[in-house]
CSV table of C-alpha atoms in Angstrom, one decimal:
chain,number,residue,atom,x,y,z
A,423,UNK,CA,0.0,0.0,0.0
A,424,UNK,CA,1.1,3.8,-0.7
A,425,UNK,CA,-0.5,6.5,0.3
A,426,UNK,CA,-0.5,9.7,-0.9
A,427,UNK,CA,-1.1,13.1,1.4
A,428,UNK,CA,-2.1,16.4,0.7
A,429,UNK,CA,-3.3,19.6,2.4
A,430,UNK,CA,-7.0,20.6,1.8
A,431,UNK,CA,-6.7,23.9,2.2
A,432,UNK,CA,-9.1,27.5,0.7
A,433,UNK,CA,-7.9,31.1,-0.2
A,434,UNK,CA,-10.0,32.7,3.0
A,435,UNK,CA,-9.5,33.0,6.4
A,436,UNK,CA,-10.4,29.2,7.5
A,437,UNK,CA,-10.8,25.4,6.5
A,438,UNK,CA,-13.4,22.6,7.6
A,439,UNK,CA,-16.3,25.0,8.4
A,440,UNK,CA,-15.2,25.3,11.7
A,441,UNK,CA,-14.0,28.1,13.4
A,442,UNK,CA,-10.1,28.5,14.1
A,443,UNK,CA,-8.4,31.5,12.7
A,444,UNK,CA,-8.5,33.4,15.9
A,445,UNK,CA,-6.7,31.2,17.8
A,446,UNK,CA,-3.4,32.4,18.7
A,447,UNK,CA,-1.4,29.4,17.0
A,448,UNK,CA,-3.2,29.8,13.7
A,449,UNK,CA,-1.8,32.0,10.6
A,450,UNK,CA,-4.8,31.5,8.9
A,451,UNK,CA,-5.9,34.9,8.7
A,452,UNK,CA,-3.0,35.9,7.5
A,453,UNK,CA,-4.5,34.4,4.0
A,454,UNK,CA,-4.3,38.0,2.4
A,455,UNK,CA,-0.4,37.6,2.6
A,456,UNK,CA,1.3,35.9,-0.5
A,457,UNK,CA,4.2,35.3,2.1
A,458,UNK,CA,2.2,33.1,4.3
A,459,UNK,CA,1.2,30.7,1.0
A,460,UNK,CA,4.9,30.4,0.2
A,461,UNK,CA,6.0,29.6,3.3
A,462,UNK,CA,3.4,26.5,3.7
A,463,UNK,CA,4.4,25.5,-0.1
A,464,UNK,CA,7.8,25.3,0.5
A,465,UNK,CA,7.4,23.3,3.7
A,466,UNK,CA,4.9,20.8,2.0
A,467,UNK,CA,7.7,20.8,-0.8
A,468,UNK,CA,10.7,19.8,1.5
A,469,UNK,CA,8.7,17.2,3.7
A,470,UNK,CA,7.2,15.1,0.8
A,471,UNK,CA,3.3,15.9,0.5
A,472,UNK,CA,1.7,15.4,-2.7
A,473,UNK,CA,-0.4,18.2,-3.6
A,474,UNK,CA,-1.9,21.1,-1.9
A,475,UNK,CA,-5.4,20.8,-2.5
A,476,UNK,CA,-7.7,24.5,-2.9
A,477,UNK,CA,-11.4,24.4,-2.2
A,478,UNK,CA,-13.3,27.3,-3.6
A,479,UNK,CA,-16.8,28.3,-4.6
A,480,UNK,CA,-18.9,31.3,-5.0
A,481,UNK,CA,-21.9,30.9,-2.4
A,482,UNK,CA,-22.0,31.8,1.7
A,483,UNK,CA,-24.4,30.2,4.1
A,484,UNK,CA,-27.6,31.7,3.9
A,485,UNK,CA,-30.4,32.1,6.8
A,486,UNK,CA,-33.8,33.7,6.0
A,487,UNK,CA,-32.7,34.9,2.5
A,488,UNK,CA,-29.9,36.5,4.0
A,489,UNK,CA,-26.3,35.6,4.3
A,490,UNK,CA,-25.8,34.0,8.0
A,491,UNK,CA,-24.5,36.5,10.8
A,492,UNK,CA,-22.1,33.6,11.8
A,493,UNK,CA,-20.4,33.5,8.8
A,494,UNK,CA,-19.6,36.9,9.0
A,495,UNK,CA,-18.5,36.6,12.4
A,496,UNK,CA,-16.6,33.8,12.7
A,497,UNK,CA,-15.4,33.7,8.8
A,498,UNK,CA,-17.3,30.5,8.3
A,499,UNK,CA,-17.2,30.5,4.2
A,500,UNK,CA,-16.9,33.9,4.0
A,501,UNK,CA,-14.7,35.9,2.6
A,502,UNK,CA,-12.2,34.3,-0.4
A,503,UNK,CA,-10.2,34.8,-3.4
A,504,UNK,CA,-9.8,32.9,-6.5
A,505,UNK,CA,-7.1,30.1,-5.6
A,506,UNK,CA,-6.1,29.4,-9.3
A,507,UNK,CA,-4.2,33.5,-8.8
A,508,UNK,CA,-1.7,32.1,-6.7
A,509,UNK,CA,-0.8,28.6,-7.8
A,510,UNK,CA,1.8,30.7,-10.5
A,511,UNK,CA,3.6,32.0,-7.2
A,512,UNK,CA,3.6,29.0,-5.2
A,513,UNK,CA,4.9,27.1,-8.3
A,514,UNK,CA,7.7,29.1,-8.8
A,515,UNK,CA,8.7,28.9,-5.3
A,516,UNK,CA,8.3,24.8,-5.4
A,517,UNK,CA,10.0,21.7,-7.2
A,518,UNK,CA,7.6,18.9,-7.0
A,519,UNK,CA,4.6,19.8,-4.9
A,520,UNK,CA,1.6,19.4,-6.8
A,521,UNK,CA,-2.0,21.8,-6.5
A,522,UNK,CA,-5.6,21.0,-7.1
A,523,UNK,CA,-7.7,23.9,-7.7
A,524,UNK,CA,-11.8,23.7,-7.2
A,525,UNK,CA,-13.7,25.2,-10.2
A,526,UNK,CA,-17.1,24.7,-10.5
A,527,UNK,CA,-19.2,23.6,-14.2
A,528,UNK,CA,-22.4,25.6,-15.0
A,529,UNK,CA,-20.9,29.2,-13.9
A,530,UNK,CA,-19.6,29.7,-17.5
A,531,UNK,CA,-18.7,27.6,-20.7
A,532,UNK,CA,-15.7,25.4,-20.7
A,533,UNK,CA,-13.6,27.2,-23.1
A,534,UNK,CA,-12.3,30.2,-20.6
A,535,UNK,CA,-11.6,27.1,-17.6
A,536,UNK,CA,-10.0,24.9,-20.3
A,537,UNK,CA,-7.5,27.6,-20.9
A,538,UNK,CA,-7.1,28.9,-17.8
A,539,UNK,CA,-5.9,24.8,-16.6
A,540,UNK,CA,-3.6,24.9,-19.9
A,541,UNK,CA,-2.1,28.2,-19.1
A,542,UNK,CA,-1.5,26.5,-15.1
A,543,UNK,CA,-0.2,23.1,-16.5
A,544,UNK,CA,2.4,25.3,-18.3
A,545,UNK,CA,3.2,27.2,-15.3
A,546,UNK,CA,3.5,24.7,-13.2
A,547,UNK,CA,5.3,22.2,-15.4
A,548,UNK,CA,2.3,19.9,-15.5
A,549,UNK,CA,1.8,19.8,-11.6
A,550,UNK,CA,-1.8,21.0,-12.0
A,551,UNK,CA,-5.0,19.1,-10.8
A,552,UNK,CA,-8.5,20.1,-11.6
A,553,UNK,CA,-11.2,19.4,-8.7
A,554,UNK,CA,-14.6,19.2,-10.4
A,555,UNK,CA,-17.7,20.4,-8.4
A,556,UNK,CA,-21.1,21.6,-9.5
A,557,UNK,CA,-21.4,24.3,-6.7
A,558,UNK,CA,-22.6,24.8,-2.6
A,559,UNK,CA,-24.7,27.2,-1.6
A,560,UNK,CA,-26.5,27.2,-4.1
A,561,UNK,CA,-28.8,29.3,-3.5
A,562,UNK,CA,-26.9,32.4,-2.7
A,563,UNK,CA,-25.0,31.4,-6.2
A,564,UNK,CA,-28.5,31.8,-8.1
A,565,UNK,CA,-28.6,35.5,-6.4
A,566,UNK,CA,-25.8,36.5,-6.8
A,567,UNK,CA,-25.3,35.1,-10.7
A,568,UNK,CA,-28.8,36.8,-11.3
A,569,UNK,CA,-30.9,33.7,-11.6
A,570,UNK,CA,-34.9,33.1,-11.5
A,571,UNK,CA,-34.3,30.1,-9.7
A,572,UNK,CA,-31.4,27.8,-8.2
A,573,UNK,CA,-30.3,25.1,-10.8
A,574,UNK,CA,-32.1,21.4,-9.5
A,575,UNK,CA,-29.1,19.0,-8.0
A,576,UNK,CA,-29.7,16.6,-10.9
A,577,UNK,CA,-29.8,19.2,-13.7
A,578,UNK,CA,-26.2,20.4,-12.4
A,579,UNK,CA,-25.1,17.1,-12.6
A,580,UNK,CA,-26.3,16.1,-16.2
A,581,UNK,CA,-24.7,20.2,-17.3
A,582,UNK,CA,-21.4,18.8,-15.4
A,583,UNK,CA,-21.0,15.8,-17.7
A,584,UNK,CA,-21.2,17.8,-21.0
A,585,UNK,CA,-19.0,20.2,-19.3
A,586,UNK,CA,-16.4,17.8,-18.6
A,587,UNK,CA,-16.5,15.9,-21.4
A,588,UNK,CA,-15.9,19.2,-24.1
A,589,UNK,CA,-13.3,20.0,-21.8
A,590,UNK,CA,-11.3,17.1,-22.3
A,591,UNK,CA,-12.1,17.3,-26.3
A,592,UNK,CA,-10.2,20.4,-26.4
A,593,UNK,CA,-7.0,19.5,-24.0
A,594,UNK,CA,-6.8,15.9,-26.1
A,595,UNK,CA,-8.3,16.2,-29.2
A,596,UNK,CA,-7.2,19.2,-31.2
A,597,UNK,CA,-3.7,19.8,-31.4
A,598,UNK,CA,-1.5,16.4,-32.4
A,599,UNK,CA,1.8,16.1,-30.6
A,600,UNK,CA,3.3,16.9,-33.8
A,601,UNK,CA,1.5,19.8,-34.5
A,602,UNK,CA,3.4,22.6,-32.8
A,603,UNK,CA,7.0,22.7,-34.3
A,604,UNK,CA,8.0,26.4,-34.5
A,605,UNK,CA,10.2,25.7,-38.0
A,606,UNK,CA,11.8,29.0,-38.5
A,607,UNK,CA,13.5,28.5,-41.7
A,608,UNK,CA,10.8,26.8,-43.4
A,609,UNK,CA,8.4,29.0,-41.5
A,610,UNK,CA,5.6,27.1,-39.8
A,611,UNK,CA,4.4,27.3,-36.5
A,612,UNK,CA,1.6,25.0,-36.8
A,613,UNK,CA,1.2,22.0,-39.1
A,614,UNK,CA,-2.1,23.0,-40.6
A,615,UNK,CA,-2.5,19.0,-41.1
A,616,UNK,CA,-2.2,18.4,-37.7
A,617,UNK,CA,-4.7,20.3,-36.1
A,618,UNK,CA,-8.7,19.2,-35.6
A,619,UNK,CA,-11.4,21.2,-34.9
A,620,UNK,CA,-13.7,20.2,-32.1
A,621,UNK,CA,-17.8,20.0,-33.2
A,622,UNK,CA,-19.3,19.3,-30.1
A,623,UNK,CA,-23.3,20.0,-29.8
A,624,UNK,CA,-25.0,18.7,-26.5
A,625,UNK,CA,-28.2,19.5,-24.6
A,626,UNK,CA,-26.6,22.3,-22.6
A,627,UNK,CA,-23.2,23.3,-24.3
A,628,UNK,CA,-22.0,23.3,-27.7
A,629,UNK,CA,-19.0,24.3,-29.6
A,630,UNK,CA,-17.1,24.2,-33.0
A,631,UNK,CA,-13.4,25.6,-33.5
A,632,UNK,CA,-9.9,25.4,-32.5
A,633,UNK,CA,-8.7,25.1,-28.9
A,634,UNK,CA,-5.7,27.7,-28.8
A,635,UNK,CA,-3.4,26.8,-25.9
A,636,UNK,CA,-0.7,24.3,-27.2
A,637,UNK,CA,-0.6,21.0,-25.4
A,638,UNK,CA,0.9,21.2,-21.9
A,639,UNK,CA,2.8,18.6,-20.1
A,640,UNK,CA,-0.4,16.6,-19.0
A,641,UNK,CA,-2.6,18.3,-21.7
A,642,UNK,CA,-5.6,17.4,-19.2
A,643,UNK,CA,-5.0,18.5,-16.0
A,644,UNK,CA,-5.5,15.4,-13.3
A,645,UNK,CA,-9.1,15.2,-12.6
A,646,UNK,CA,-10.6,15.2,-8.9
A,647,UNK,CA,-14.3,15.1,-7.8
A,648,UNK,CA,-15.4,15.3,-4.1
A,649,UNK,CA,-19.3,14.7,-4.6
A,650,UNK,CA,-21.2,12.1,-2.8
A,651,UNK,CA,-24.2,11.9,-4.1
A,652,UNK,CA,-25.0,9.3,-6.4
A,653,UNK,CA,-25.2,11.3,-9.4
A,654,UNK,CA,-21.5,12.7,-8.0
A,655,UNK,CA,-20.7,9.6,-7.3
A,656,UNK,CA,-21.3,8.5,-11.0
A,657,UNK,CA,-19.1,11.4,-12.5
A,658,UNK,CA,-16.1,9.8,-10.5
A,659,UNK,CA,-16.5,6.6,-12.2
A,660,UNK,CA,-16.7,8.4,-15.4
A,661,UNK,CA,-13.9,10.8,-15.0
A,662,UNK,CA,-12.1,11.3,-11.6
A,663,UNK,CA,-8.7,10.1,-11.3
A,664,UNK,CA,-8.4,10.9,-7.6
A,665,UNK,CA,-11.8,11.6,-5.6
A,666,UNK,CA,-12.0,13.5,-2.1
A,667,UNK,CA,-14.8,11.5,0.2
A,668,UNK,CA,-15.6,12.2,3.8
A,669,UNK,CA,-14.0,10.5,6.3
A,670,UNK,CA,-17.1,9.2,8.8
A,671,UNK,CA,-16.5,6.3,10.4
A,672,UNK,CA,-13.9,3.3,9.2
A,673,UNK,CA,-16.8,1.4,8.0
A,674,UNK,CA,-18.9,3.4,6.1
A,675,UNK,CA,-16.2,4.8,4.3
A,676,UNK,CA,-14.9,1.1,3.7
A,677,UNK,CA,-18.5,0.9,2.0
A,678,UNK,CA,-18.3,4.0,0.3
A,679,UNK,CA,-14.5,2.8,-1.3
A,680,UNK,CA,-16.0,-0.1,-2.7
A,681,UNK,CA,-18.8,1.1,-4.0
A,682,UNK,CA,-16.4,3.8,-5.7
A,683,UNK,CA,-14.5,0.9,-7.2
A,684,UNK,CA,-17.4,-0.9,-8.4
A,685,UNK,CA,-18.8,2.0,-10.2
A,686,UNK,CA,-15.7,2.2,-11.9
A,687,UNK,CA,-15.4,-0.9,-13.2
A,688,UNK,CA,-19.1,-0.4,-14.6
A,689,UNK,CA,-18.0,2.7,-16.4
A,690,UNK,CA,-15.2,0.5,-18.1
A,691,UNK,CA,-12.4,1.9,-15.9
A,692,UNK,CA,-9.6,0.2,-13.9
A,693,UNK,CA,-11.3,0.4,-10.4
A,694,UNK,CA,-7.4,0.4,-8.9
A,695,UNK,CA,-6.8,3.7,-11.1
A,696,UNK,CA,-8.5,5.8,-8.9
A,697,UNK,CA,-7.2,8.1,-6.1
A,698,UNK,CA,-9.6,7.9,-3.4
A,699,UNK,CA,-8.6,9.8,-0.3
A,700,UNK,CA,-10.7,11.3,3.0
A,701,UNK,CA,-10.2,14.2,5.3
A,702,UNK,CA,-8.1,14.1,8.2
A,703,UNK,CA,-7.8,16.6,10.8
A,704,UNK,CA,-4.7,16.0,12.5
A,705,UNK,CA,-3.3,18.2,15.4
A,706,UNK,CA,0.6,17.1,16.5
A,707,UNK,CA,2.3,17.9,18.9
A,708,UNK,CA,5.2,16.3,21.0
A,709,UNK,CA,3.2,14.4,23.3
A,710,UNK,CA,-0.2,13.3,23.3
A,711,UNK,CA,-1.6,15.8,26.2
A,712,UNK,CA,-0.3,18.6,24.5
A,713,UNK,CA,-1.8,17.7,21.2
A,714,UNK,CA,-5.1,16.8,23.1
A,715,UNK,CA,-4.7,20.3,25.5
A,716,UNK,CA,-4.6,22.3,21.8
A,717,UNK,CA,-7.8,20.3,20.5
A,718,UNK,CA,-9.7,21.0,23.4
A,719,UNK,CA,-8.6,24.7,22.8
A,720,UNK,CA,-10.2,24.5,18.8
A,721,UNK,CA,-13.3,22.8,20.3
A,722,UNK,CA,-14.3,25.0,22.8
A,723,UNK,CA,-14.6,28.0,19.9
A,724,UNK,CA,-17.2,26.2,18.5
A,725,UNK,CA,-20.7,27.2,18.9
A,726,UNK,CA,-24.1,26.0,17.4
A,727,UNK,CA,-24.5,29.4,15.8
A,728,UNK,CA,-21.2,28.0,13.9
A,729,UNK,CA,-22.9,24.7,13.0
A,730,UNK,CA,-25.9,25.8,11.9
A,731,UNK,CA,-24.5,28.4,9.6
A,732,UNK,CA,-21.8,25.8,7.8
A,733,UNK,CA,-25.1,23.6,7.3
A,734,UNK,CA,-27.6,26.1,6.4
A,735,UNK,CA,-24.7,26.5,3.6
A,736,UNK,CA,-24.1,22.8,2.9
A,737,UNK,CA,-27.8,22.0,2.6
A,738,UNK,CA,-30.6,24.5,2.9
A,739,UNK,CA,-31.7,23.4,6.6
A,740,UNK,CA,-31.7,26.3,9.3
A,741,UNK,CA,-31.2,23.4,12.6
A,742,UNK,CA,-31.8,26.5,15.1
A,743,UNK,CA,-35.3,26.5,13.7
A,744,UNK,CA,-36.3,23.2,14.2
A,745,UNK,CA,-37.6,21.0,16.8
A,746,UNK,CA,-34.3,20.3,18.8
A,747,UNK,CA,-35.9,17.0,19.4
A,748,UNK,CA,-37.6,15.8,16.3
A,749,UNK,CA,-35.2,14.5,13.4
A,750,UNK,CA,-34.2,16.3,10.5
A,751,UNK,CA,-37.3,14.6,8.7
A,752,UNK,CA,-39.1,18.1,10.1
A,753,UNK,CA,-37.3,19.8,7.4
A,754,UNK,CA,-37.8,17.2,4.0
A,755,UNK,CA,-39.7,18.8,1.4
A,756,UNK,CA,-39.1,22.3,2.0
A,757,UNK,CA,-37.5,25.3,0.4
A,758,UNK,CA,-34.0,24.5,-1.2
A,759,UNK,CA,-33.6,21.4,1.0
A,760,UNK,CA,-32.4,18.6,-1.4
A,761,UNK,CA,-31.1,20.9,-3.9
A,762,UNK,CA,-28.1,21.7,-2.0
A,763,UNK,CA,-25.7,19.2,-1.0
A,764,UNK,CA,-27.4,15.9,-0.3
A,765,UNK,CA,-25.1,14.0,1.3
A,766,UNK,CA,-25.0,15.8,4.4
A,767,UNK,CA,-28.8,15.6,4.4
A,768,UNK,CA,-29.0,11.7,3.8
A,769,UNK,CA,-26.4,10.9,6.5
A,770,UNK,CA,-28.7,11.9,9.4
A,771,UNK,CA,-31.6,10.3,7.7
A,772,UNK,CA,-31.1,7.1,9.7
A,773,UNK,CA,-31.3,4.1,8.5
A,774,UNK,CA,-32.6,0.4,9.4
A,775,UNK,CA,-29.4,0.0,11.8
A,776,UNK,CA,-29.4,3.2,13.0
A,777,UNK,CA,-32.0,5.4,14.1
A,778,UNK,CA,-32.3,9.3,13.1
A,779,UNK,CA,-30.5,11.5,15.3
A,780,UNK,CA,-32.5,14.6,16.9
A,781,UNK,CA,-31.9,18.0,15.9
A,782,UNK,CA,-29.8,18.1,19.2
A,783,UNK,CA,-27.6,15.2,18.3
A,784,UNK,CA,-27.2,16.7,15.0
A,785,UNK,CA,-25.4,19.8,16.5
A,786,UNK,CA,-23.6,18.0,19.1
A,787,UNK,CA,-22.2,15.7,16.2
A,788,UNK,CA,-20.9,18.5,14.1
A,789,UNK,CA,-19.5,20.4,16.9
A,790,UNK,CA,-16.4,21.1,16.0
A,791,UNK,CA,-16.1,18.9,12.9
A,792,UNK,CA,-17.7,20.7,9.8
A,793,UNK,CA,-17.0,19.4,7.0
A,794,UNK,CA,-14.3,17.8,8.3
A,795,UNK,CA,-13.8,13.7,8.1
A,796,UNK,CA,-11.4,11.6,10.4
A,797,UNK,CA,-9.6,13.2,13.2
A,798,UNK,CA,-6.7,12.2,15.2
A,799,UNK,CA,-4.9,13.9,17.8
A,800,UNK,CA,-1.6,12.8,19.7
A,801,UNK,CA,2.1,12.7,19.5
A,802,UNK,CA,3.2,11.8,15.5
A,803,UNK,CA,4.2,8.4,16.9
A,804,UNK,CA,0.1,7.9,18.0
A,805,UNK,CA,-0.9,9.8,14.5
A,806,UNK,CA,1.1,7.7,12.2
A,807,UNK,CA,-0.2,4.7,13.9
A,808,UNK,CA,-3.6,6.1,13.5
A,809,UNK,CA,-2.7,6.8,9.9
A,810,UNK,CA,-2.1,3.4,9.0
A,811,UNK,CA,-4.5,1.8,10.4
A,812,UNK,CA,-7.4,4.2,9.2
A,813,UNK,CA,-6.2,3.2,5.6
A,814,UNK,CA,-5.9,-0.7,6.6
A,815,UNK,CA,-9.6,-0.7,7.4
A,816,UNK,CA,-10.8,1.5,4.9
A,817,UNK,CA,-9.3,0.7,1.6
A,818,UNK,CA,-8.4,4.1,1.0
A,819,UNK,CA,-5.3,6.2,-1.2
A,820,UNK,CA,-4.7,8.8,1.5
A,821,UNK,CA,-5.5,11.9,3.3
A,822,UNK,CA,-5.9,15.4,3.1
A,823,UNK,CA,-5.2,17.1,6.0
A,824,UNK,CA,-7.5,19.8,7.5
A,825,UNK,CA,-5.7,21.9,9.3
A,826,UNK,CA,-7.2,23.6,12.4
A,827,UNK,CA,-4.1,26.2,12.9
A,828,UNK,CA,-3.2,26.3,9.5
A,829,UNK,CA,0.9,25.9,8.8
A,830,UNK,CA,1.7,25.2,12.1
A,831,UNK,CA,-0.6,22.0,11.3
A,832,UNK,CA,1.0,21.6,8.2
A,833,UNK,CA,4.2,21.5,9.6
A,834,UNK,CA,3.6,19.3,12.7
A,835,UNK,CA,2.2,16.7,10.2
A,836,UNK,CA,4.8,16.9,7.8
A,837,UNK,CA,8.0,16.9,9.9
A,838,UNK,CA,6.6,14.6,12.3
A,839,UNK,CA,4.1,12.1,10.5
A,840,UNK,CA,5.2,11.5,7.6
A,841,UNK,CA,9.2,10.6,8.3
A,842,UNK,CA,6.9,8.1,10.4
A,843,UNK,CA,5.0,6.5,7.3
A,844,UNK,CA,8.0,6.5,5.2
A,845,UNK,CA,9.5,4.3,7.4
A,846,UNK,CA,6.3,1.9,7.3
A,847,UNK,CA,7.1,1.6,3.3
A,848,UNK,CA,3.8,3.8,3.5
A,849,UNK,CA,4.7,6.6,1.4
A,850,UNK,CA,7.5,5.6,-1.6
A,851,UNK,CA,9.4,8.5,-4.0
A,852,UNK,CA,6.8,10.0,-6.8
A,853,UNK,CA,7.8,8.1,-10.5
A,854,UNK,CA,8.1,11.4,-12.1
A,855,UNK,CA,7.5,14.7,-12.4
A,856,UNK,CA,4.0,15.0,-13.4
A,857,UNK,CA,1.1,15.0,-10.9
A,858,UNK,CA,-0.6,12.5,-12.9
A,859,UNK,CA,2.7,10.8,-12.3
A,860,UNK,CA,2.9,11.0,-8.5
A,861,UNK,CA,-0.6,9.9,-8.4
A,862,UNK,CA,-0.7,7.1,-10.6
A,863,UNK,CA,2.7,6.0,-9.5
A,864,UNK,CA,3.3,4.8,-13.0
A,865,UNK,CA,6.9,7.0,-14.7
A,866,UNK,CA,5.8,8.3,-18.0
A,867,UNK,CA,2.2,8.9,-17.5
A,868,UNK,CA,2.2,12.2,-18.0
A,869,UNK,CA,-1.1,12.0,-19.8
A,870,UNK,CA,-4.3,10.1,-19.3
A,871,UNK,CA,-4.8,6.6,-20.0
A,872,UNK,CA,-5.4,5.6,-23.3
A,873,UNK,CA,-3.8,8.7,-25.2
């Protein structure tokens, strides 16, 4: 088994949904700073993670057709800046560290985000990754893009297909890799013969013409999704070479692997191909009182006025309005509910095994965890332990670390942890340069599968 590890990280003030930038040990708000960015990149360069990993989006929570007064407050998803801005610095300032940048389908066509990944794959020397999403808060995104009405889950979905799929026509099928040969004394820059237009015409997108960035070093950036949803989860099988899932418990997420894999293999894919990695919030520290003394510290900032606002965001539910003792059931059928993200309504829904939480347990269960998957806290002998056997039971590829205090997180886990896995034979050298390359661990494959 190798594992692979990045940072899950966002251009804004906080990660996870949670509330942490105000603690003393956290640099997070410091976010505006280029400088701060650099410094985490080179760290995560010279201790051996993969990737760091940029969530982004356009929404806020919303309460009563309003943004939340909590996420104003306590910076829960609120404010940000466009990641991709910064990946040209961090590159320049890296050797092998890999970045995944968020961009959502539906906001515009694919031709502006198809360049825009060329243009990074070039910059970075093919070390870009593209994490597919079809949006959160939704219905702040319908306001703010000037919509009648929020886009239905579904439809977003079926519009995200189309949109990946032309995307991919232009990085693969247009320019030949003979095309481009810049022949000065015969003077041709472009073998006219070696060129193809794409003619694409679907139900929502369509397009005819030449793709103008030349080929890059991966010509498709390395594809991520992190939907859960079954029409999300059906997207990975089609596409996703890595896909971010929430970390719940070891079983469930042993289930949700395998089904993963299975879809896969369905869609004609090698179900081993694919990347799938969980969140992990991991706080380090020398010994396991410390590290437990600073987690206590994160917790007690939480507040229900913080949950309720990350979830109002996440799904369209307002818990503070609800029956504190009836289950989220109260809330089916109304408003936005379901169009949001459904995952985090369906979890709670209980099932044969396992009742429905209240309202109340709801809260207390999200205390202090967001959107945030597996947690371990202790000394980096107890969190590599931890580690390993998280990904023994599971079946998964890795972790992206959440950090609660931003690069001091980064650092604990990376100067501490990792040196740990290595030495397990958990985490081996990347085969090349590429981050399709470190992923896949196969040298050479630069590009996708098949091309």
């Amino acid at each position: 088994m190798t594992l692979r590890f990045g940072v899950f990280e966002v251009y804004a003030p906080q990660v996870g949904g949670t509330y942490s930038w105000a603690h003393p040990a956290c640099d997070a708000v410091d976010y505006l700073d280029p400088e701060r960015w650099v410094r985490m990149a080179r760290i995560m360069d010279r201790t051996g993670y993969d990737f760091l990993f940029f969530a982004d989006g356009f929404g806020y929570p919303m309460l009563n057709g309003d943004i939340s007064a909590a996420s104003l407050t306590a910076a829960i998803n609120f404010s940000g800046l466009d990641p991709s801005t910064i990946i040209p610095v961090l590159a320049r300032e890296t050797e092998r560290l890999g970045f995944v940048v968020t961009a959502t389908t539906g906001m515009d066509h694919p031709l502006p985000l198809a360049r825009r990944f060329a243009t990074l794959d070039h910059l970075t020397g093919g070390r870009i990754g593209w994490n597919v999403v079809t949006g959160a808060s939704q219905n702040a995104v319908a306001e703010l893009f000037g919509h009648a009405e929020m886009t239905a889950h579904d439809d977003r979905y079926a519009k995200a297909e189309e949109y990946v799929s032309l995307a991919r026509a232009y990085w693969e099928d247009v320019w030949d890799d003979d095309a481009l040969v810049a022949d000065a004394a015969a003077g041709v820059y472009v073998r006219p013969d070696r060129i193809h237009p794409v003619d694409y015409r679907g139900e929502h997108y369509r397009s005819r013409g030449y793709f103008g960035a030349p080929p890059s070093p991966q010509r498709t950036p390395v594809i991520f999704q992190a939907g859960t949803s079954a029409k999300g989860k059906a997207l990975a099988a089609a596409h996703a070479e890595g896909v971010f899932i929430q970390g719940t418990t070891p079983a469930h997420t042993a289930a949700g692997v395998a089904d993963l894999r299975r879809l896969a293999a369905e869609a004609g894919r090698d179900p081993g191909s694919i990347r799938i990695m969980a969140g992990l919030t991991a706080v380090v520290a020398e010994t396991d009182a410390e590290a437990q003394r600073l987690y206590d510290e994160f917790h007690a900032m939480q507040s229900d006025e913080v949950v309720a606002a990350l979830y109002a965001g996440n799904t369209g539910i307002d818990l503070l309005s609800l029956d504190p003792d009836g289950t989220l059931h109260q809330a089916i059928g109304t408003g936005v509910v379901g169009q949001l993200g459904t995952s985090n309504i369906e979890r709670f829904l209980g099932t044969p095994d396992r009742p429905a939480p209240t309202v109340r347990e709801v809260i207390e269960e999200l205390r202090g965890r967001g959107t945030r998957g597996f947690r371990l806290v202790g000394s980096a002998e107890t969190v590599a332990a931890g580690v390993a056997d998280l990904a023994a039971r599971t079946g998964l590829d890795g972790f992206l670390l959440e950090p609660v205090f931003g690069t001091r997180d980064v650092q604990a886990f990376g100067e501490g942890v990792l040196p740990l896995l290595r030495e397990r034979g958990l985490i081996v050298d990347p085969a090349g340069p590429t981050l399709r390359e470190r992923m896949s661990g196969v040298a050479g494959a630069a590009r996708l599968s098949g091309r």
